Coordinates of C-alpha atoms in Angstrom, one line a residue:
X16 CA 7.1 -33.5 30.6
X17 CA 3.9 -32.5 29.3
X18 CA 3.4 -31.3 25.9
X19 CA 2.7 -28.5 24.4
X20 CA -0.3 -27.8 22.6
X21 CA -1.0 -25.6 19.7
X22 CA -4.6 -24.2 18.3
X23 CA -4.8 -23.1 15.0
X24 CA -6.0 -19.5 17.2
X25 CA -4.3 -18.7 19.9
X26 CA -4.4 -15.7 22.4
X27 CA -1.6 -12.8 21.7
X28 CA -0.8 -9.6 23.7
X29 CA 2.9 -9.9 23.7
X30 CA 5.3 -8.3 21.4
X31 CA 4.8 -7.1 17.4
X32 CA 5.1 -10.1 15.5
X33 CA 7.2 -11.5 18.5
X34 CA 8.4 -14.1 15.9
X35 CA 10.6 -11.7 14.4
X36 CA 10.6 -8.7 17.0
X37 CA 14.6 -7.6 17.8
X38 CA 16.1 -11.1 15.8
X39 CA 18.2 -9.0 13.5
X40 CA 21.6 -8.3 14.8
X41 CA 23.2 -4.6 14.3
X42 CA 26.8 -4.2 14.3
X43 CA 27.9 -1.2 16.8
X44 CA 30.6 1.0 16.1
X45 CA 30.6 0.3 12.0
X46 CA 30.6 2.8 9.2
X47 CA 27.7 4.6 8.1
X48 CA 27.0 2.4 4.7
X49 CA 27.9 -0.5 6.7
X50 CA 25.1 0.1 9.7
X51 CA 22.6 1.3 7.0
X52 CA 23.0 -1.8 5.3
X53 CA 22.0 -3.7 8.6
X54 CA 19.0 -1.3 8.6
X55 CA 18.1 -2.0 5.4
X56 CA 15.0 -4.0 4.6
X57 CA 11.9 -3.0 6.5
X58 CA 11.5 -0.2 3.8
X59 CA 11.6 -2.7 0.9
X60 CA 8.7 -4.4 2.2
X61 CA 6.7 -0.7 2.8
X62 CA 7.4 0.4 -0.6
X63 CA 6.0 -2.8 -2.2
X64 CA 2.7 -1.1 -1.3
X65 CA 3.7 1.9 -2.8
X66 CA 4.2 -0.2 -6.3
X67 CA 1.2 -2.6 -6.0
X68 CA -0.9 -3.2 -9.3
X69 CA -3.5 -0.7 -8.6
X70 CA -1.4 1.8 -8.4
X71 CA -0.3 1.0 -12.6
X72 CA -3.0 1.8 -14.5
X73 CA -3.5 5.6 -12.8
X74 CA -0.4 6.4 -13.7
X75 CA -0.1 5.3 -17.2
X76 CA -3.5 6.8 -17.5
X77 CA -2.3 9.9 -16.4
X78 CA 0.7 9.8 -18.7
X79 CA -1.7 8.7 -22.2
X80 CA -4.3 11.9 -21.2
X81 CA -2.0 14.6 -19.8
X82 CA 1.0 14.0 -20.6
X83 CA 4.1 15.1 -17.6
X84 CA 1.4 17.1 -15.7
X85 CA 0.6 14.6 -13.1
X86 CA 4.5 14.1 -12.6
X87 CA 4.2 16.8 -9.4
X88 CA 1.2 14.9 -8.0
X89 CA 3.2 11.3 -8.2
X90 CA 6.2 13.6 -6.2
X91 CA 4.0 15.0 -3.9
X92 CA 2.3 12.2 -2.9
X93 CA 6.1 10.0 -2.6
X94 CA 7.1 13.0 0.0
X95 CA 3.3 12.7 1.7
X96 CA 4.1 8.6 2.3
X97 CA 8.0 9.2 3.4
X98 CA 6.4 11.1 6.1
X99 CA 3.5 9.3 7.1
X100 CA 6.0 5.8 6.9
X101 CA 8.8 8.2 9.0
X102 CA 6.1 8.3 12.2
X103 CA 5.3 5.0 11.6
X104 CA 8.4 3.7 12.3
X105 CA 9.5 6.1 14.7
X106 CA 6.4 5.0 17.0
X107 CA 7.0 1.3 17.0
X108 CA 10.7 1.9 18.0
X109 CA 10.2 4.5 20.6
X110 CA 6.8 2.7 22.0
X111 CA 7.8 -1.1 21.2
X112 CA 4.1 -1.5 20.2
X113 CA 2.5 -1.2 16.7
X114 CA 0.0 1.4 15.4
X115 CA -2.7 -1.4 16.2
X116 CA -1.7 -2.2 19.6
X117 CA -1.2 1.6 20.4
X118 CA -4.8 2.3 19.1
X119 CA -5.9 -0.8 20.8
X120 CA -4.4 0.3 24.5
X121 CA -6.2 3.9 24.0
X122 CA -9.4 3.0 23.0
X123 CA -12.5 0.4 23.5
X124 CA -12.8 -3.1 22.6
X125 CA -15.8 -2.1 20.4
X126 CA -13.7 0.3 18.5
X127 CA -10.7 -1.8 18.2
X128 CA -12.7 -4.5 16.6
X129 CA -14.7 -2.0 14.1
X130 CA -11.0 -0.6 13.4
X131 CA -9.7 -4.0 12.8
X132 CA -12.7 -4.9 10.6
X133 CA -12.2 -1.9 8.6
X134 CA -8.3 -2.5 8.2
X135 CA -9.1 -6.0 7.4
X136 CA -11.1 -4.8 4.2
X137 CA -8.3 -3.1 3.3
X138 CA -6.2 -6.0 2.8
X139 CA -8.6 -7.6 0.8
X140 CA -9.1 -5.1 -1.1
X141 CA -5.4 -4.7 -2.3
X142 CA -5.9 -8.8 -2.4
X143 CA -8.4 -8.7 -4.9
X144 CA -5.9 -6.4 -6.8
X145 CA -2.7 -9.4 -6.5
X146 CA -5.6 -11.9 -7.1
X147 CA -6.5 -10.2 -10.3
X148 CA -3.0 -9.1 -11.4
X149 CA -1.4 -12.3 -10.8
X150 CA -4.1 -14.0 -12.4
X151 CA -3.5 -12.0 -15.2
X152 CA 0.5 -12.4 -15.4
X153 CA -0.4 -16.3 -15.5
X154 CA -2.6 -16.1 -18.3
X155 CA -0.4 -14.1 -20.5
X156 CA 2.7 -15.8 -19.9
X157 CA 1.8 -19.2 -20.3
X158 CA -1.4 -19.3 -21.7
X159 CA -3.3 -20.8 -18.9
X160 CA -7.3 -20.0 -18.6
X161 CA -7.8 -17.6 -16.1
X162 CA -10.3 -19.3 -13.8
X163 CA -7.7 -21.7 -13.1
X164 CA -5.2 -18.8 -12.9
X165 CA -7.3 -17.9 -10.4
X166 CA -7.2 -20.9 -8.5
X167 CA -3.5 -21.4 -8.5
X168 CA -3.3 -18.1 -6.9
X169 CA -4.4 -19.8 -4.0
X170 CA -1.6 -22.0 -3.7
X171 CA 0.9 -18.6 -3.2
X172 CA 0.3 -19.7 0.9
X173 CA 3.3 -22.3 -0.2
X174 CA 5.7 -19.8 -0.8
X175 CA 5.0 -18.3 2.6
X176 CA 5.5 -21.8 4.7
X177 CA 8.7 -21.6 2.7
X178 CA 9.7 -18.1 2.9
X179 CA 8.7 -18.8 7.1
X180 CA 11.2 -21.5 7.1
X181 CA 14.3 -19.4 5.5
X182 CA 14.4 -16.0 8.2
X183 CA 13.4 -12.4 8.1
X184 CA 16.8 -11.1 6.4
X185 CA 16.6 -13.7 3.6
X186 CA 12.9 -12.2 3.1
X187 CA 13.6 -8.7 2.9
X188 CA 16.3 -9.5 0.1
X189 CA 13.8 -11.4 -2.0
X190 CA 11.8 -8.5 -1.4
X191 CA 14.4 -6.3 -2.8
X192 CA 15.2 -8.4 -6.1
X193 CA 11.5 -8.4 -6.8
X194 CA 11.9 -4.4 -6.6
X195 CA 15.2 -4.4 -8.8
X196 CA 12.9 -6.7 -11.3
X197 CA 10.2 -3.9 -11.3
X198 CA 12.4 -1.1 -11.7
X199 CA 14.5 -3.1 -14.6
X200 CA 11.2 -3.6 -17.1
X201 CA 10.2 0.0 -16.8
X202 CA 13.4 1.5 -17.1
X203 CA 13.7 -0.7 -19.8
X204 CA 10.5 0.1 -21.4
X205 CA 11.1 3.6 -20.9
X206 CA 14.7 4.0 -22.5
X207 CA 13.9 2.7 -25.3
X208 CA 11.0 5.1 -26.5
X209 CA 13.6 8.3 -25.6
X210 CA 11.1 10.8 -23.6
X211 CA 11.4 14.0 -23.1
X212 CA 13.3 14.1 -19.6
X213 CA 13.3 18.1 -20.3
X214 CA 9.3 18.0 -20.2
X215 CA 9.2 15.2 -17.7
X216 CA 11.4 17.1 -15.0
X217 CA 9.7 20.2 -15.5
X218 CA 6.1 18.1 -15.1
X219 CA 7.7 17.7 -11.4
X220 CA 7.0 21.2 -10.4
X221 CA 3.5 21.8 -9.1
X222 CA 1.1 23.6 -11.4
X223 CA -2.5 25.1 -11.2
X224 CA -3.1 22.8 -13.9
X225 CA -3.2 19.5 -12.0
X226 CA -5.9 21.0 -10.1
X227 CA -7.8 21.7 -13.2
X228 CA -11.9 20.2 -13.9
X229 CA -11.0 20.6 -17.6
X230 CA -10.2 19.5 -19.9
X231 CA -12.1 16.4 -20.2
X232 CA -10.1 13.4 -22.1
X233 CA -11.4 10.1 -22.0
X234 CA -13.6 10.8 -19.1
X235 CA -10.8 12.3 -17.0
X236 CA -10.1 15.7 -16.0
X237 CA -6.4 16.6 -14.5
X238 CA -8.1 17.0 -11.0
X239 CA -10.3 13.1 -11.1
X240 CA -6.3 12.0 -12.8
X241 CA -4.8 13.7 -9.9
X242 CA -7.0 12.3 -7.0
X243 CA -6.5 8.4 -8.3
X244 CA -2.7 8.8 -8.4
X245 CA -3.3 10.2 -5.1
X246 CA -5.6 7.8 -3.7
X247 CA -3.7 4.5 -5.3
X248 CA 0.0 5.9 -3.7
X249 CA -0.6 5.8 0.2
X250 CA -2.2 2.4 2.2
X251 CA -3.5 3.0 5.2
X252 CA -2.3 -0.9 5.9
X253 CA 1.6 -0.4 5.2
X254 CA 1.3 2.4 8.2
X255 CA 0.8 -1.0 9.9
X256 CA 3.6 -3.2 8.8
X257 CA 5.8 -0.3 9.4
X258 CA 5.6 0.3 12.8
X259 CA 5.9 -3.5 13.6
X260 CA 8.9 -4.6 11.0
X261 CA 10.7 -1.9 12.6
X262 CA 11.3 -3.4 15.4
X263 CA 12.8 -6.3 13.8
X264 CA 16.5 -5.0 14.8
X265 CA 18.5 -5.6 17.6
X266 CA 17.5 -2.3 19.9
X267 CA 18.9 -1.3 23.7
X268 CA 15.8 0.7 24.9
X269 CA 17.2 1.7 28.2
X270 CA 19.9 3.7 26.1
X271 CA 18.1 7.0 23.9
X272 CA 21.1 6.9 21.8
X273 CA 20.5 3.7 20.4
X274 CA 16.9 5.0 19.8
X275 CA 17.9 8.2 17.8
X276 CA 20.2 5.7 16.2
X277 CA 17.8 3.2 15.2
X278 CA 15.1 6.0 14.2
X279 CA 17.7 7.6 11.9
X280 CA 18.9 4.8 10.2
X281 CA 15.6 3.3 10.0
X282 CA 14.1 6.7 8.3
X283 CA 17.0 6.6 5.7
X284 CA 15.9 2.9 4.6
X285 CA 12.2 4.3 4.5
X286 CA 13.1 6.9 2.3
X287 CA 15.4 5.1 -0.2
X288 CA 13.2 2.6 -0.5
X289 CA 10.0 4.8 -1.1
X290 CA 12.1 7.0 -3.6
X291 CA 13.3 3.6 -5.9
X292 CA 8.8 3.4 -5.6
X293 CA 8.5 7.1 -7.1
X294 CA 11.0 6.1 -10.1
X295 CA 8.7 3.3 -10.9
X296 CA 5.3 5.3 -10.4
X297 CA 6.8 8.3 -12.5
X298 CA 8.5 5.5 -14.9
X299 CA 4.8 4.2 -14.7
X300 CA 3.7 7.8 -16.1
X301 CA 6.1 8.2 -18.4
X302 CA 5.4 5.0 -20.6
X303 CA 1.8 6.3 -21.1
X304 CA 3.4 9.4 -22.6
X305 CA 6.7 8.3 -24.8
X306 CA 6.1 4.4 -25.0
X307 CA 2.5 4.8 -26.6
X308 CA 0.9 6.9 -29.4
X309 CA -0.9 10.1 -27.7
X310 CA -4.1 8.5 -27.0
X311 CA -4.0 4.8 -28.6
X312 CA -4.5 2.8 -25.5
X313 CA -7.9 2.6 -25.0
X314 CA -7.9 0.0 -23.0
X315 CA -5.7 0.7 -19.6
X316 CA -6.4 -2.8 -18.4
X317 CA -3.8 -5.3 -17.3
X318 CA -4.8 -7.2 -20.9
X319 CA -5.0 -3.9 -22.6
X320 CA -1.4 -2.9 -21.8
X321 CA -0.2 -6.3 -22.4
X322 CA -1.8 -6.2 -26.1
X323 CA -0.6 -2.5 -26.6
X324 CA 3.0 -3.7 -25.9
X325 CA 2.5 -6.2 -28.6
X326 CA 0.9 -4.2 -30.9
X327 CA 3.9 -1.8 -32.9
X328 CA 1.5 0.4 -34.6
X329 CA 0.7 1.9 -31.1
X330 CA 3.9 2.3 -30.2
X331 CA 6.1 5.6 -30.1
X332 CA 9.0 5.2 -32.4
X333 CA 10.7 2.4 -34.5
X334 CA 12.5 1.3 -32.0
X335 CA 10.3 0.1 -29.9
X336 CA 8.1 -1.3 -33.2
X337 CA 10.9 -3.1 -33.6
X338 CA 11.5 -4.7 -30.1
X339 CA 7.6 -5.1 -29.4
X340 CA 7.8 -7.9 -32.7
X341 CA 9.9 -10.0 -30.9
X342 CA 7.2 -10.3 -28.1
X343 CA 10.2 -8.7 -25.3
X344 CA 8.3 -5.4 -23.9
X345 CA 4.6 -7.4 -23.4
X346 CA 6.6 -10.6 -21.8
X347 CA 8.5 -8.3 -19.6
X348 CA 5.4 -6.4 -18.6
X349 CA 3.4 -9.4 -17.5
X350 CA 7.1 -11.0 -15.3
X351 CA 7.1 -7.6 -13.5
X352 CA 2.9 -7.6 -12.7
X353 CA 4.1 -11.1 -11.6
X354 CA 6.5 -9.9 -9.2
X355 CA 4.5 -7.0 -7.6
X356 CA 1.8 -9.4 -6.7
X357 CA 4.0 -11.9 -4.9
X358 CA 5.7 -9.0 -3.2
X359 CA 2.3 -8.0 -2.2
X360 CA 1.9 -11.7 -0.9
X361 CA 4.3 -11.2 1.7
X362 CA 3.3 -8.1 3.2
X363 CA -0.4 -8.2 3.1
X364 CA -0.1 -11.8 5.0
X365 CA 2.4 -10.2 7.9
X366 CA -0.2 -6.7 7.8
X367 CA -2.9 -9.3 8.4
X368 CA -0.9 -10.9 11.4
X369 CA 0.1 -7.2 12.5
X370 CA -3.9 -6.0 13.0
X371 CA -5.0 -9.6 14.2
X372 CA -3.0 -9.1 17.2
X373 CA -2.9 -5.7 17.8
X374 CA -6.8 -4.9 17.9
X375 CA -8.2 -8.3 18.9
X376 CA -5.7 -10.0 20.7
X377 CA -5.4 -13.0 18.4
X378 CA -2.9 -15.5 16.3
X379 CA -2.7 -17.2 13.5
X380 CA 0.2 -19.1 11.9
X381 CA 0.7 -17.4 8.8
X382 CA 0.1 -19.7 6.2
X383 CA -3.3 -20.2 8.1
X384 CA -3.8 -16.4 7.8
X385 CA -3.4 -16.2 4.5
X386 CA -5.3 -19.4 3.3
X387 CA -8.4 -17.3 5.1
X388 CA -7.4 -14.1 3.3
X389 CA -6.5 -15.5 -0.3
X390 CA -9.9 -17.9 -0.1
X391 CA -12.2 -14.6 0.7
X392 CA -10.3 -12.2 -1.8
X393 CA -11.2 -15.0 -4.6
X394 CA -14.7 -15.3 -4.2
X395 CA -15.0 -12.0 -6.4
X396 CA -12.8 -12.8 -8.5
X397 CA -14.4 -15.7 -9.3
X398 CA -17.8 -15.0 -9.4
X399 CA -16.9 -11.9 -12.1
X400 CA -15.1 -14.3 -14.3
X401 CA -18.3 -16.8 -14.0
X402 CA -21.0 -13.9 -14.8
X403 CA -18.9 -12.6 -17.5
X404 CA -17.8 -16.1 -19.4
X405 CA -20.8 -16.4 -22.2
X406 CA -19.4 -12.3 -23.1
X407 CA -16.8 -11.3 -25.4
X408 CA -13.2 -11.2 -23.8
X409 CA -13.0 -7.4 -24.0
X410 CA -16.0 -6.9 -22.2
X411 CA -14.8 -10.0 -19.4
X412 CA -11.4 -7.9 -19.4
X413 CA -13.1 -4.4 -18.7
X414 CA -15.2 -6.3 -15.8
X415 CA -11.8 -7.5 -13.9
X416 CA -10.5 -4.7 -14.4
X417 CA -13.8 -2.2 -13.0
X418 CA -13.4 -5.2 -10.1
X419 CA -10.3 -4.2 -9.0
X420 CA -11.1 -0.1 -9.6
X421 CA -13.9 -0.8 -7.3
X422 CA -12.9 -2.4 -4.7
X423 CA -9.7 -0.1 -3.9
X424 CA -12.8 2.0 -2.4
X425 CA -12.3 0.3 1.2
X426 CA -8.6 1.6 1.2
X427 CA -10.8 5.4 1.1
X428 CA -12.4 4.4 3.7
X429 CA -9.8 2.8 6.1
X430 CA -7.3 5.6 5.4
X431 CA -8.2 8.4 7.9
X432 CA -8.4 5.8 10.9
X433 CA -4.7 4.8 10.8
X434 CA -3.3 8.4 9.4
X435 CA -5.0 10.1 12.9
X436 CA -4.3 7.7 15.3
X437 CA -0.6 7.4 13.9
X438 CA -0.2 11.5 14.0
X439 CA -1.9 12.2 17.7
X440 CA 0.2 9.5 18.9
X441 CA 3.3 10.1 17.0
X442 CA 2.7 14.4 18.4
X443 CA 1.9 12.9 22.4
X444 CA 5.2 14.1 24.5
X445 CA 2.9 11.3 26.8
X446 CA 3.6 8.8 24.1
X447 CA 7.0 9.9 22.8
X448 CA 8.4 11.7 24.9
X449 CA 11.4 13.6 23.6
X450 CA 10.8 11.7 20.7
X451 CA 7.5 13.4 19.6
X452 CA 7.2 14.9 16.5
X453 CA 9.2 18.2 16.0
X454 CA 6.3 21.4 14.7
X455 CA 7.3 21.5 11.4
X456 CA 6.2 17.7 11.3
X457 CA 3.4 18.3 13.1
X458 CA 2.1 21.0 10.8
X459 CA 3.4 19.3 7.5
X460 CA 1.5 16.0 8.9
X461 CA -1.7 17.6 9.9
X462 CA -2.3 19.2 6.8
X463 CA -0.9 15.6 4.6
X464 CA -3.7 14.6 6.9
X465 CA -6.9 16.3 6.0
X466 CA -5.5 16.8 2.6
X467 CA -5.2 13.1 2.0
X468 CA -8.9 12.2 3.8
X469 CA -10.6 15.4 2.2
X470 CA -9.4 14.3 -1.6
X471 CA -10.3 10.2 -0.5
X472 CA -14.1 11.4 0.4
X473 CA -14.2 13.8 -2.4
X474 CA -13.6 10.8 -4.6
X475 CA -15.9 8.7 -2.9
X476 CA -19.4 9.4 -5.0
X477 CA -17.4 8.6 -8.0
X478 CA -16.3 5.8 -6.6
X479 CA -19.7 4.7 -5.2
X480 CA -21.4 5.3 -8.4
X481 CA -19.0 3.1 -10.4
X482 CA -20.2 0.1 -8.6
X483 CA -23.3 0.2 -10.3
X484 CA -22.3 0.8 -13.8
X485 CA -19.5 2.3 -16.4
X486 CA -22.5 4.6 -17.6
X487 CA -24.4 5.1 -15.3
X488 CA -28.3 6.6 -15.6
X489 CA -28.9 9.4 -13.7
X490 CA -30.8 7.3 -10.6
X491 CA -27.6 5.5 -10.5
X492 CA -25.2 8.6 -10.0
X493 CA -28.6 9.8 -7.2
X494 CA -27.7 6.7 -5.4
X495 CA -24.2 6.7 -5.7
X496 CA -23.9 10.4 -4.2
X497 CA -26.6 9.3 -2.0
X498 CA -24.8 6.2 -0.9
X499 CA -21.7 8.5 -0.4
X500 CA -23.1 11.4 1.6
X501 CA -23.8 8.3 3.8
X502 CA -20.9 6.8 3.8
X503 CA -18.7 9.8 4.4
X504 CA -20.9 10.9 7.5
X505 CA -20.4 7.1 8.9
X506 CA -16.6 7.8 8.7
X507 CA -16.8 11.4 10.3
X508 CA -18.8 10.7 13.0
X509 CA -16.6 7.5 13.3
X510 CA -13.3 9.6 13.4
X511 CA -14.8 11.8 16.0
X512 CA -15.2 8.6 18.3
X513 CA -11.6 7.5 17.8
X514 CA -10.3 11.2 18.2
X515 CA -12.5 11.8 21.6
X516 CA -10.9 8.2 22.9
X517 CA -7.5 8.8 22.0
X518 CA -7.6 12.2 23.5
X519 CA -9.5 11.6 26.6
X520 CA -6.3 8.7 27.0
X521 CA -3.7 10.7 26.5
X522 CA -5.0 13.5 29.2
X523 CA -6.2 10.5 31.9
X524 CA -2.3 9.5 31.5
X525 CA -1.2 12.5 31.8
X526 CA -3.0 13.5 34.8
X527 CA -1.6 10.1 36.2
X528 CA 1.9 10.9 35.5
X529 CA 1.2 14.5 37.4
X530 CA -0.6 13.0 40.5
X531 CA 2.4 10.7 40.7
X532 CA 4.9 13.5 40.7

């Protein structure tokens, strides 16, 4: 008998994350809580991505500077990613093939490896972002300098040989008590300052306000507040997870009742899951406005909220004074940043896996994947720490923290190549067949759409000109517009040649299927 051998990169075309695809067993014939449990899961690991560390200091930003008028925009965009998340998972269910593999089999090799490039930066970027935040959490729990923080962040591929070893379900349950965790410090946090859930419910119906270019506070308007809430809340890469992990149940595709099954169930996991992510992200907003003084965090970094919820003199009411003494609220803060990044952890390495295969055809073990990912995400990190070590620590702090702003612009730009792909597939009776998206998802997708990609390249010369400096000269802001009037044509003209491939597919299969008939 000859022996298999394995390489460290291996050819794969088969199956989404074939490791996984269609172990979990679904009981037939069961009550409705007792087959949504068995559904459960897949969700949990989506709305990590909906809770990540960037997504923190928008909201509380929001919170501190306009008080509950951002609450609509945090709503608006959770309903925007239930439906995005819904066609996700519908595709990989009805099609048994990601949203990478689908683009992949529709277009050119050349495009699927700029697409995969692309997505790849992505990832990194929300890796810089678990880098940095659990980095951080280290440091302030148990005093350990953050270059070696750094370092030891590195090490996180352990818990994924282990978490390989233990099975998919067990996974998704950590998942979940990592959520719970989240959820429990804000909640927390938030009870004990006694809001005003009057103002704050009323903040969740849309205003003209939110739209507003004035007034400025702190150098945010309600409209540059409203875009980064906006811009933080959906990832183009968890479109990406979605469409694989749902396939991780048990599925009879010769039977359409078991699909409309598996798509319902599967859409009520999604959308429990992504509302337990718009408690925390309104929770999120709500600490900026009751738990701190109007305007005394000045500092929105991971350090400077840490400090704030130590500091009682910046804090709303005697209560929490009282409670921020004992050290609780700032230890509490920095467990839960903790927890978000190792959630992150897990689904950023099995996104990685997902695009791998899907646009280039290749596999790596996982812990191999995300040695690679972890080791190129640190490199920044590290190299910002260095160049900032002879300067004070509020002005190292402020530098990790513009890091991580900065680099959440390669989510801008990856966005618009999976939400298109994902809605002319998800809307192709060729694709989907009776399982195409109804009109009133077609129209409430298309305009999410060009909604979601106008406000991402709106935001882009801001977000180009920060990489130069936090006040900038005016040659800087030249060549930050500059650099984005660029930019934003690249990804246009780029769209156009994904659009013109996936359409010029779709009617060559079509025109099959008729001369077949």
């Amino acid at each position: 008998m000859v022996e298999e051998k394995h390489h460290l990169i291996e050819y794969a075309n088969g199956k989404s994350l074939e490791e996984i695809n269609g172990t979990v067993h679904v009981p037939k014939g069961k009550g409705f809580w007792r087959t949504l449990l068995a559904y459960s899961g897949p969700g949990a690991l989506v709305a990590v991505g909906y809770m990540d560390p960037g997504n923190w200091a928008t909201s509380i930003t929001g919170g501190q500077n306009f008080q509950y008028l951002l609450m609509s925009i945090i709503l608006l965009s959770s309903l925007i990613a239930m439906l995005l998340q819904y066609m996700a998972a519908k595709l990989g269910i009805v099609t048994q093939m990601d949203l990478a593999q689908a683009i992949r089999a529709r277009t050119s090799r050349t495009l699927g490896i700029i697409l995969w490039l692309l997505t790849e930066m992505a990832i990194m970027a929300t890796d810089i972002a678990e880098v940095i935040g659990a980095a951080i959490a280290l440091n302030l729990l148990f005093h350990i300098p953050l270059m070696i923080a750094v370092f030891i962040t590195v090490f996180d591929v352990l818990l994924l040989l282990l978490l390989a070893k233990i099975g998919f379900r067990k996974i998704e349950a950590i998942v979940v008590c990592l959520i719970c965790v989240i959820l429990f410090v804000f909640a927390y946090e938030v009870i004990l300052s006694d809001p005003n859930w009057g103002a704050a419910i009323k903040g969740l119906i849309p205003s003209a306000g939110v739209m507003a270019s004035h007034p400025s506070i702190n150098g945010e308007t309600p409209l540059t507040g409203a875009l980064g809430i906006i811009g933080a809340t959906v990832m183009p890469h968890n479109l990406y997870l979605h469409s694989s992990i749902s396939q991780t149940r048990e599925l009879d595709h010769a039977s359409d009742e078991d699909i409309k099954r598996t798509i319902k169930f599967t859409t009520w996991d999604s959308n429990i899951q992504l509302t337990a992510a718009f408690f925390v992200n309104a929770l999120l907003l709500v600490m900026g406005v009751a738990v701190f003084k109007s305007g005394a965090v000045k500092d929105t970094s991971f350090f400077g909220l840490f400090n704030a919820l130590n500091s009682p003199s910046l804090l709303h009411n005697h209560i929490l004074a009282s409670v921020a003494r004992t050290g609780i609220l700032s230890t509490l803060f920095a467990v839960a940043l903790l927890a978000s990044g190792q959630n992150s952890t897990i689904t950023g390495t099995l996104t990685g896996q997902v695009i791998m295969e899907g646009f280039v055809h290749m596999r790596m073990p996982l812990w191999a994947r995300r040695l690679v990912t972890r080791l190129l995400s640190v490199v920044p990190v590290i190299l910002c720490v260095m160049t900032t070590s002879g300067e004070s620590v509020t002005h190292q702090h402020i530098a990790i923290n513009n890091l991580m702003i900065n680099s959440q612009v390669f989510l801008s730009l990856a966005l618009p190549f999976s939400m298109v792909p994902l809605l002319m597939l998800t809307n192709s009776k060729t694709e989907m067949g009776q399982f195409r998206n109804s009109l009133w998802v077609k129209i409430a997708g298309w305009i999410s759409v060009v909604v979601l990609i106008f406000l991402n390249l709106q935001g882009l010369p801001d977000q180009m000109t920060a990489f130069f400096s936090d006040n900038p000269t005016p040659h800087q802001v030249w060549l930050g517009h500059i650099s984005a009037d660029i930019i934003g044509t690249l990804i246009v003209l780029l769209l156009i040649w994904v659009i013109a491939e996936l359409w010029a597919s779709n009617r060559r299969i079509r025109q099959s299927q008729a001369n077949e008939k």
